[in-house]
Short mmCIF file of C-alpha atoms in Angstrom, two decimals:
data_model
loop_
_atom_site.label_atom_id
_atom_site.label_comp_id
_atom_site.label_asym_id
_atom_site.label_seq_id
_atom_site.Cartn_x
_atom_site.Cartn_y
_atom_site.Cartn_z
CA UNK A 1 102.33 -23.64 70.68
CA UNK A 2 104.69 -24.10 67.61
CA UNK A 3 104.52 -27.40 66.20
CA UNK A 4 107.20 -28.82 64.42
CA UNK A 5 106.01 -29.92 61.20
CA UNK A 6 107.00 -33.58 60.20
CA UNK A 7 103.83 -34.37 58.23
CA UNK A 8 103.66 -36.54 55.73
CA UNK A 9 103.13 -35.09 52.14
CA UNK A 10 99.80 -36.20 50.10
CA UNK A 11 99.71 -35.63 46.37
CA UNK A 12 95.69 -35.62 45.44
CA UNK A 13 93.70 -34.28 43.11
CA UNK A 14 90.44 -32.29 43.76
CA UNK A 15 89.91 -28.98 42.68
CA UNK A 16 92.80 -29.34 41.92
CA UNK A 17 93.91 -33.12 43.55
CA UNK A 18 96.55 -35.86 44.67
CA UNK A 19 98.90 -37.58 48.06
CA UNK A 20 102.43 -36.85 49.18
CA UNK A 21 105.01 -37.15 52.03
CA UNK A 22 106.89 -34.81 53.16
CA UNK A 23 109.07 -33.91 56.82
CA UNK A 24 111.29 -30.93 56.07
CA UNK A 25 114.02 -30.12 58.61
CA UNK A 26 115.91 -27.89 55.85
CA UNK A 27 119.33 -26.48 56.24
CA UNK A 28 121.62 -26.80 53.43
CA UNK A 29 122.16 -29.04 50.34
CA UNK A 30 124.29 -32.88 49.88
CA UNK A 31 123.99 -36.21 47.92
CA UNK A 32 121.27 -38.28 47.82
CA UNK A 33 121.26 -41.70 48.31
CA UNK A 34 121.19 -44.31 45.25
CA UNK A 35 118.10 -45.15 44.14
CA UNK A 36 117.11 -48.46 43.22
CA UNK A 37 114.42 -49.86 40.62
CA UNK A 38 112.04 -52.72 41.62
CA UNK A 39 109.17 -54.49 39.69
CA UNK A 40 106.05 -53.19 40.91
CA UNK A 41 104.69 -56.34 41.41
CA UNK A 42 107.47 -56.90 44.19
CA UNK A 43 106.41 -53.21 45.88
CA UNK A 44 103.26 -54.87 46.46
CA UNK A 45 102.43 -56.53 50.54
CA UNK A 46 98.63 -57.70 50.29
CA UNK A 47 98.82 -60.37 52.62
CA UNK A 48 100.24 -57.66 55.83
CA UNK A 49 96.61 -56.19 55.19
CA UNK A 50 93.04 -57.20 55.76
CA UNK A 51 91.28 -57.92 52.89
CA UNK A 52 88.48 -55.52 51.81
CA UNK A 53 84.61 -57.12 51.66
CA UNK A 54 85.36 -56.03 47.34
CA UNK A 55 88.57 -55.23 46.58
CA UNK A 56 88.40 -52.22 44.77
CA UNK A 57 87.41 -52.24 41.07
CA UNK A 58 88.53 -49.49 37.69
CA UNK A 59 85.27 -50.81 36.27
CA UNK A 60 83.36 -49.28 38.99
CA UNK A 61 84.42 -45.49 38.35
CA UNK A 62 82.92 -44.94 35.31
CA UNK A 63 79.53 -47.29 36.12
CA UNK A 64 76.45 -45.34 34.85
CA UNK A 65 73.86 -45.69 37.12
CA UNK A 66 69.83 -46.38 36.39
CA UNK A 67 69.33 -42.43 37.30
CA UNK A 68 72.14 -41.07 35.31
CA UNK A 69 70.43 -43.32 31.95
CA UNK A 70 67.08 -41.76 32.71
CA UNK A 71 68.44 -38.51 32.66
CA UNK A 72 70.13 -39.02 29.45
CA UNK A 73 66.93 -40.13 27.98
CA UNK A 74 64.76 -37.34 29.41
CA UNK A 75 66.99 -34.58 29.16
CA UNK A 76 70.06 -34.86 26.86
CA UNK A 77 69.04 -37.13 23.86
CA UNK A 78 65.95 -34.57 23.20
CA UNK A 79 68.40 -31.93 23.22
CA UNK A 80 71.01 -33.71 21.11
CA UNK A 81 68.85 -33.66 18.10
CA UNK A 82 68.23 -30.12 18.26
CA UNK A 83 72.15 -28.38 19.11
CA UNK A 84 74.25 -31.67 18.93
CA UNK A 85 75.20 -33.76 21.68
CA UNK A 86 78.19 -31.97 23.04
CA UNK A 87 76.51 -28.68 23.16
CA UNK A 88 73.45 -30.70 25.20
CA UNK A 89 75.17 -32.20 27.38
CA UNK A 90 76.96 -29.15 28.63
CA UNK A 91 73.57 -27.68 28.58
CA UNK A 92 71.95 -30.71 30.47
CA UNK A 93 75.09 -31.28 32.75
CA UNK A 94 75.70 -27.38 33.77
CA UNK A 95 74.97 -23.95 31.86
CA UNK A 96 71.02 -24.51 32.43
CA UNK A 97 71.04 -27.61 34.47
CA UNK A 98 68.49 -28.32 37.58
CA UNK A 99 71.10 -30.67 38.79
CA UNK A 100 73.03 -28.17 40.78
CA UNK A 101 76.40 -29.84 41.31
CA UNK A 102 78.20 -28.40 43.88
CA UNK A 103 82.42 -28.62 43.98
CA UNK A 104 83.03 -30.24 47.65
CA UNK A 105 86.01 -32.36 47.97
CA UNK A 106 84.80 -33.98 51.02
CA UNK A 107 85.89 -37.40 49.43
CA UNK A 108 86.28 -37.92 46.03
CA UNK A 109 82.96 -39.75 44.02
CA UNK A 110 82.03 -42.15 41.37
CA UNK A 111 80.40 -40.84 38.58
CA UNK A 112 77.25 -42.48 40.04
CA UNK A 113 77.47 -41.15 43.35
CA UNK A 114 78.36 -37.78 41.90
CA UNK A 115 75.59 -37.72 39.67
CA UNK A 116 73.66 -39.19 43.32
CA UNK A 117 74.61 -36.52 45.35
CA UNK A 118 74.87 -33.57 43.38
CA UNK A 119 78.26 -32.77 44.50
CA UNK A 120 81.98 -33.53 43.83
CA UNK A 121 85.79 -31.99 43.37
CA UNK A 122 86.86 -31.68 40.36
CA UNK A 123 88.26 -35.24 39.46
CA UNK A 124 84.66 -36.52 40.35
CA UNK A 125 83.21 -33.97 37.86
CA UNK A 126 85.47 -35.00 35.23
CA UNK A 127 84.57 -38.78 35.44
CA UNK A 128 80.99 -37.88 35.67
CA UNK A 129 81.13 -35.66 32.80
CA UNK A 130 83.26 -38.50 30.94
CA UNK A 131 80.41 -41.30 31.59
CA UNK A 132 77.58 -39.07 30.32
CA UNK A 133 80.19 -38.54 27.20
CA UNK A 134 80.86 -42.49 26.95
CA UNK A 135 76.65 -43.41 26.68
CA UNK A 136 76.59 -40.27 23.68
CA UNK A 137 79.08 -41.89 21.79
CA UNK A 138 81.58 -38.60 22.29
CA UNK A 139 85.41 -38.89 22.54
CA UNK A 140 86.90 -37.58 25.70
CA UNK A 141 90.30 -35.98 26.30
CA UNK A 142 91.34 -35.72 29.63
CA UNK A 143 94.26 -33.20 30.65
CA UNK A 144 96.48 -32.46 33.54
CA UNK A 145 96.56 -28.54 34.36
CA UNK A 146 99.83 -26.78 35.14
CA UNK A 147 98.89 -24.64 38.19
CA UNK A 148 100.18 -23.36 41.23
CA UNK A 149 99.91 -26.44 43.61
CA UNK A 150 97.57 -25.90 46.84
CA UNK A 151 98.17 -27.25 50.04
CA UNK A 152 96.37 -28.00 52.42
CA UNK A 153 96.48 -30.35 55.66
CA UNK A 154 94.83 -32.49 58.03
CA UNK A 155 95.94 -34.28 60.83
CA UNK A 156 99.72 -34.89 60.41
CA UNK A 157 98.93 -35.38 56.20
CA UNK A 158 100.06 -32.50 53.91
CA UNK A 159 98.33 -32.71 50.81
CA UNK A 160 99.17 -31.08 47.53
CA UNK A 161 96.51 -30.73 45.24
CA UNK A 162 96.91 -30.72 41.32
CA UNK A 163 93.96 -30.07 38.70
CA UNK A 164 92.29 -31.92 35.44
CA UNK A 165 89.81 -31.27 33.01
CA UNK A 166 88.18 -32.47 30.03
CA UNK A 167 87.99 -31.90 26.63
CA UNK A 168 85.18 -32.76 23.72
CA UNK A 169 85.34 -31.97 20.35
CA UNK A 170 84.66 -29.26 18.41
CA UNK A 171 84.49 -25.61 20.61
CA UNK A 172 85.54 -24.49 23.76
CA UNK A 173 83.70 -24.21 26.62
CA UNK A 174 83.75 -23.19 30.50
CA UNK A 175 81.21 -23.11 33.08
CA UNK A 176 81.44 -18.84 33.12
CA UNK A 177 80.80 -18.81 29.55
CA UNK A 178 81.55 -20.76 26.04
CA UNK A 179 83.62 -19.27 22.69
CA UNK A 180 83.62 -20.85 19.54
CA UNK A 181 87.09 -20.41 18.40
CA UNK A 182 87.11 -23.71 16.35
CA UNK A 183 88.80 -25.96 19.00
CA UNK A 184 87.78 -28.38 21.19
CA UNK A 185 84.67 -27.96 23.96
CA UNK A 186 87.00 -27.62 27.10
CA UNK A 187 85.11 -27.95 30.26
CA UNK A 188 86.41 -26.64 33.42
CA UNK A 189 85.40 -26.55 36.83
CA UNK A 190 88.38 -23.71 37.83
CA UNK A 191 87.98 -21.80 35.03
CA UNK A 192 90.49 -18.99 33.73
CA UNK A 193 90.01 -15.16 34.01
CA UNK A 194 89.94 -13.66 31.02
CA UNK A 195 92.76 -14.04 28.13
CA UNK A 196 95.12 -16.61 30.46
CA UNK A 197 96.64 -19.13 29.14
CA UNK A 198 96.65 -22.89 30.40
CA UNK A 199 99.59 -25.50 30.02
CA UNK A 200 97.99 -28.21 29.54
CA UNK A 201 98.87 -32.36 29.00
CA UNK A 202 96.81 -34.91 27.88
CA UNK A 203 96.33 -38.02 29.86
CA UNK A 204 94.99 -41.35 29.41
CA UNK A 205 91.79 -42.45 31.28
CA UNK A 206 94.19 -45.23 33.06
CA UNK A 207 95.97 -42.30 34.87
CA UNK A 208 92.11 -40.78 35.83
CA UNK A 209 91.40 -43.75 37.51
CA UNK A 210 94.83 -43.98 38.76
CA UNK A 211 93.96 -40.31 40.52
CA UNK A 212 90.85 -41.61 41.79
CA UNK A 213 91.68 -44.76 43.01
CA UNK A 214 94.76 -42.31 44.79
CA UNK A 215 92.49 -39.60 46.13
CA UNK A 216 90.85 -42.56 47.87
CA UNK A 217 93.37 -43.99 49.83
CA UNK A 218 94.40 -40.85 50.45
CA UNK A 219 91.22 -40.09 51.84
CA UNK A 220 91.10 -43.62 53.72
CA UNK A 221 94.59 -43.05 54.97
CA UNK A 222 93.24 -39.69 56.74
CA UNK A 223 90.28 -41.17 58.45
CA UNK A 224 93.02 -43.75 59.80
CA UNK A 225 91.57 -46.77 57.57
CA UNK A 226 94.88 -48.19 56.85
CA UNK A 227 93.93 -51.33 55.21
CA UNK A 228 91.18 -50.01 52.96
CA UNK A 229 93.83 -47.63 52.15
CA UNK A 230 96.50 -49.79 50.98
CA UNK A 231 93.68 -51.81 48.80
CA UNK A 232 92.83 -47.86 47.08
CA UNK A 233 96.36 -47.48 46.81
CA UNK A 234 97.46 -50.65 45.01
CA UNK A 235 94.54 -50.71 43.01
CA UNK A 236 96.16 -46.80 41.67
CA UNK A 237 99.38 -48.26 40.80
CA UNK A 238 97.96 -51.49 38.83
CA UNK A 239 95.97 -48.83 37.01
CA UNK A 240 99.10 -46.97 36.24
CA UNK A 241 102.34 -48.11 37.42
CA UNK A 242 104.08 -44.70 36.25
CA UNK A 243 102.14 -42.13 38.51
CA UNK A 244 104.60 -41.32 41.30
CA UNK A 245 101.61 -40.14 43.21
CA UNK A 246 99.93 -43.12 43.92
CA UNK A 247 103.63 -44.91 44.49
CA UNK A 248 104.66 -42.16 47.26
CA UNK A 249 100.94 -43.33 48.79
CA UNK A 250 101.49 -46.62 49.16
CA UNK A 251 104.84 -45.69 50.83
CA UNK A 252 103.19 -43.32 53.71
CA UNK A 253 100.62 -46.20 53.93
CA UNK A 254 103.67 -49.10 54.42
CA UNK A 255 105.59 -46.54 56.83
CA UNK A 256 102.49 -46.11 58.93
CA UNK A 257 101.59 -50.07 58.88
CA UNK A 258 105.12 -50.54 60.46
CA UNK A 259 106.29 -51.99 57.17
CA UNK A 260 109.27 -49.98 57.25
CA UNK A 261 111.57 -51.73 54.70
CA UNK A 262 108.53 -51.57 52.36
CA UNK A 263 108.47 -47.90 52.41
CA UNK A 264 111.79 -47.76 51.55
CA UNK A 265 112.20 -49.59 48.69
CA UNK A 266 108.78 -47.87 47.12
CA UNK A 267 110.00 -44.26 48.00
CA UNK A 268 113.72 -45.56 46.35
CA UNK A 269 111.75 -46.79 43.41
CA UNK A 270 110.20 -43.43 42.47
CA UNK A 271 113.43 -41.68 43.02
CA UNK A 272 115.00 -44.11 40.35
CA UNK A 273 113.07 -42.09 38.13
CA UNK A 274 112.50 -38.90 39.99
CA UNK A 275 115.76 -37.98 41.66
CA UNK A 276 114.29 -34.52 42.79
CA UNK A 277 110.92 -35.83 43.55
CA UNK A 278 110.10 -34.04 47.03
CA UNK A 279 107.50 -35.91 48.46
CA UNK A 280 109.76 -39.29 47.87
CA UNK A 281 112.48 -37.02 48.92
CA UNK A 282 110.63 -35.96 52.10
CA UNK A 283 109.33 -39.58 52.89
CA UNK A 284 112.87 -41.29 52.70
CA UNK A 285 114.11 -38.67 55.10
CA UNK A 286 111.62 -39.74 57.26
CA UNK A 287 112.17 -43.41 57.18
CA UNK A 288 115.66 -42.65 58.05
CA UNK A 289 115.16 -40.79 60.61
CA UNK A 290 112.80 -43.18 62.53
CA UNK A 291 115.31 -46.25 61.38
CA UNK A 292 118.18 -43.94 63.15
CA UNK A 293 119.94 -43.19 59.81
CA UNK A 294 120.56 -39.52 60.96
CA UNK A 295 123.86 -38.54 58.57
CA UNK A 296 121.70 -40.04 55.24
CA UNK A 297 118.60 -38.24 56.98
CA UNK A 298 120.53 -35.07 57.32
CA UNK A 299 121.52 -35.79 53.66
CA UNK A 300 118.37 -35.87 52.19
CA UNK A 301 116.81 -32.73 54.36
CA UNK A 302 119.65 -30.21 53.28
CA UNK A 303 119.02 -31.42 49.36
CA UNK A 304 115.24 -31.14 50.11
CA UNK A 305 116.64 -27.30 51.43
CA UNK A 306 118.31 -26.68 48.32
CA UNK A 307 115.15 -27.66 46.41
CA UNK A 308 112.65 -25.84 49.01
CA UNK A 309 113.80 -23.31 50.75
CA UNK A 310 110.98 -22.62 52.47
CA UNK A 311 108.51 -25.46 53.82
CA UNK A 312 105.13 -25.78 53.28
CA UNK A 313 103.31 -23.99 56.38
CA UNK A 314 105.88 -22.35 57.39
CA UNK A 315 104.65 -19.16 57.95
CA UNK A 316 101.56 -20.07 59.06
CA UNK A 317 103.26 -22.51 61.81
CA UNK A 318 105.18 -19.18 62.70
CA UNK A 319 102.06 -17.60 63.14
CA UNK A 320 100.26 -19.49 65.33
CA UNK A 321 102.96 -20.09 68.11
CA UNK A 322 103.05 -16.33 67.32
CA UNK A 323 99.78 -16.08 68.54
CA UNK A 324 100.08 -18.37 71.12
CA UNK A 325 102.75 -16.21 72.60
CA UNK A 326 100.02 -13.45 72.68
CA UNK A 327 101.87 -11.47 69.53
CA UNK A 328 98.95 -10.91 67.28
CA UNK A 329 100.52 -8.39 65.26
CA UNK A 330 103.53 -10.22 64.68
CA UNK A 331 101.12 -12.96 63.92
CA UNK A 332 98.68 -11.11 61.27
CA UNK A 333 102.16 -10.12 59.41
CA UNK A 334 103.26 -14.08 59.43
CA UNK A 335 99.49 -14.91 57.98
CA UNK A 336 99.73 -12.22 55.23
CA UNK A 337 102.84 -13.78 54.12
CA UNK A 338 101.78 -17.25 54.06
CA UNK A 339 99.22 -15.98 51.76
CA UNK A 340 101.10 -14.51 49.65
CA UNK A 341 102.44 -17.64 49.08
CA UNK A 342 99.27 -19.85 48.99
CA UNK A 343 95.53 -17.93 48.97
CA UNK A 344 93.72 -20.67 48.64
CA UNK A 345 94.36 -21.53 52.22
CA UNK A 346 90.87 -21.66 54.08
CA UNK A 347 93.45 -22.23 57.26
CA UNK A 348 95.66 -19.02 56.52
CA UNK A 349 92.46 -16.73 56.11
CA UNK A 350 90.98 -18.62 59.79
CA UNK A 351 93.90 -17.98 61.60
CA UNK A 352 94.71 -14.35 60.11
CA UNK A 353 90.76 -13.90 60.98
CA UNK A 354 91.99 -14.49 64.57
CA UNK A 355 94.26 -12.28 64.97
CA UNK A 356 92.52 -8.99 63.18
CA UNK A 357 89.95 -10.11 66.12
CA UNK A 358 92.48 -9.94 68.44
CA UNK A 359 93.92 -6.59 67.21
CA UNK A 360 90.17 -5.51 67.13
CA UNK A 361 90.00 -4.87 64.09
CA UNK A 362 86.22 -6.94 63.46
CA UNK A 363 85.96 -5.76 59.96
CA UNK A 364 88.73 -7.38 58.44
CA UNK A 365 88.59 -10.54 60.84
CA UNK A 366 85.17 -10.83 59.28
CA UNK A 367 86.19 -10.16 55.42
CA UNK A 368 88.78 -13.16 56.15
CA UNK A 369 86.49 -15.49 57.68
CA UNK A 370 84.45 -14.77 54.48
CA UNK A 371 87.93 -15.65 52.38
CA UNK A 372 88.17 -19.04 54.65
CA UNK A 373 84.47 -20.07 53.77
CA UNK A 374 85.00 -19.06 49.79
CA UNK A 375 88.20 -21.30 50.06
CA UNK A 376 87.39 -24.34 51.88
CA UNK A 377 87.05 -27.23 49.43
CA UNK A 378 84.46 -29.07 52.25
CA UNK A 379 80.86 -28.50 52.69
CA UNK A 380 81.63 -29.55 56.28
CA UNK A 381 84.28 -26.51 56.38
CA UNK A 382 81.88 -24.31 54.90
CA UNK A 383 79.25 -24.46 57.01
CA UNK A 384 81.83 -24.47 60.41
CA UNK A 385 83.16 -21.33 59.00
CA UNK A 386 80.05 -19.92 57.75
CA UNK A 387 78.67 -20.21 61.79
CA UNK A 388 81.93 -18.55 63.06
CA UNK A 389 81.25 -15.39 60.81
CA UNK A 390 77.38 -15.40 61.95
CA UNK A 391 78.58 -15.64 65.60
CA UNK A 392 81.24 -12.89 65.04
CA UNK A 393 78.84 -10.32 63.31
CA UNK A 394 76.05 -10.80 65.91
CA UNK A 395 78.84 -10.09 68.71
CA UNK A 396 79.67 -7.54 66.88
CA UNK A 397 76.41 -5.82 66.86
CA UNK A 398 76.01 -6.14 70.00
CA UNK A 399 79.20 -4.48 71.24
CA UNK A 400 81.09 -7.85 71.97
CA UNK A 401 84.17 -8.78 70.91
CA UNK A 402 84.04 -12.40 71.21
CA UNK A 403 81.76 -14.53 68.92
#
């Protein structure tokens, strides 16, 4: 059955990683309304939410634990002496590491509980990495990536995922291999192929734990965890006031609390200094559509038009009621397109996966459920996808078509 996407737009950052808003009904283009400036302080609603057991703290993000010291002792500092401590630790951390950190962007970690669990996306990595640099005495440059934002969704969230890295001094450096061409030791957890080139900005560590504090409301918000939520999500816009991201968070968060006015005034506030901004954009339209402001709703979804032609999913929505109207081929076309668009979509390679099956074609339904594994930025993903090919193959080999 098509479904008629209204979903709120999450800007994260993981592998990429941040939360938006977004409900596109796009036609053509119009005004948009005045935006209006408030003091952030005034944005802020803690006593409509339950207060958190610790409210969350910036402090804790970067916290060292007694594991992480001992590992600096035992492994890094012995190095250090020898090849200097930014070549050690990217020795000790990853090249020839026993640590064997995995990317998973099931939730988004401390450096502690990334160090902990051996896993993290790639804003977890980063902090970790920037801790371990912290006890060695090493200055850190952190830096937002220009990339092709990913989406992906869950529930009736949209999230669009952005990327950061890290720089130390001296060379460059990625996880695939290292250069010494006389700048800075850049480590990456999505390195480049080969000769491209990365825009890159630096950042301050206030908007890293801006992102974090960000990713987990975002993350709270998903699970339905509305007031731990809000308490992530203020704590991302007292660590930086200016990151739209964490502003268009609390918004979704206020809208979905029933705090309505709240959500409007926030999304108006980051379109005071964003007038294209789409996931304030998209929010606003929503507001005013459940507040029964149709004409300014209309409004704002034929500029959002003019800005996107094309919403996110929409292909892959196409698809599936495609598929649901028992038109596979029509279907597999629809999921090569949205592709085209956005490969990193575990969902897209699932779906078109589906439909070779249905066209019998078991081959390529199991090279995409391959594609869908390699791209899934979960462990939990992984391994649901990983059982679907197993199931699929042994069907397969035993003359069945269904896993």
């Amino acid at each position: 059955m098509h479904r008629r996407y209204t979903a709120e737009l999450l800007w994260w950052t993981t592998l990429l990683g941040f939360l938006l808003g977004l409900q596109l009904v796009l036609t053509g283009c119009s005004t948009v309304p005045s935006p209006e400036r408030f003091a952030v302080e005034d944005l802020l609603a803690d006593a409509a939410f339950k207060a958190p057991p610790q409210v969350p703290r910036p402090d804790l993000v970067f916290e060292r634990s007694p594991e992480m010291l001992a590992y600096l002792k035992q492994r890094i500092e012995p190095l250090a002496a020898r090849i200097g401590p930014q070549r050690a630790m990217i020795e000790a951390l990853y090249e020839h590491s026993a640590l064997q950190i995995d990317y998973d962007a099931e939730y988004t970690r401390t450096a502690r509980e990334t160090f902990a669990d051996r896993r993290g996306n790639c804003l977890s990595l980063v902090i970790m990495t920037a801790a371990f640099a912290r006890e060695l005495g090493i200055p850190v440059h952190y830096r937002s990536v220009y990339v092709d934002h990913y989406l992906s969704r869950s529930n009736d969230l949209l999230f669009v995922s952005g990327h950061v890295n890290l720089s130390l001094q001296l060379r460059r450096f990625s996880p695939v291999g290292a250069t010494g061409d006389g700048a800075d030791w850049v480590i990456d957890f999505l390195p480049l192929p080969a000769g491209a080139q990365q825009r890159v900005h630096e950042i301050g560590e206030s908007v890293i734990v801006s992102m974090y504090m960000n990713n987990r409301a975002a993350e709270a918000l998903n699970a339905g965890k509305l007031d731990a939520a809000y308490w992530y999500a203020r704590a991302a816009v007292q660590a930086e006031p200016r990151l739209s991201q964490a502003l268009n968070t609390l918004a979704v968060i206020y809208r979905r609390h029933g705090q309505i006015l709240l959500a409007e005034q926030v999304l108006r506030h980051v379109l005071a200094r964003e007038p294209d901004n789409l996931a304030a954009l998209g929010n606003l339209a929503v507001v005013f559509g459940e507040t029964h402001r149709g004409v300014e709703r209309d409004q704002l979804t034929k500029r959002l038009a003019q800005l996107q032609p094309v919403r996110p999913f929409q292909y892959l929505d196409e698809g599936i009621a495609a598929m649901g109207r028992g038109e596979p081929r029509l279907a597999q076309q629809l999921f090569i397109k949205e592709l085209a668009r956005s490969s990193f979509s575990d969902e897209a390679h699932f779906w078109l996966a589906l439909a070779n099956h249905a066209l019998n074609d078991m081959s390529a339904a199991a090279e995409q459920l391959v594609l869908a594994k390699e791209t899934s930025a979960t462990q939990s993903k992984r391994q649901v996808y990983a059982a679907k090919l197993q199931s699929l193959l042994q069907a397969s080999a035993q003359g069945g078509r269904t896993p």
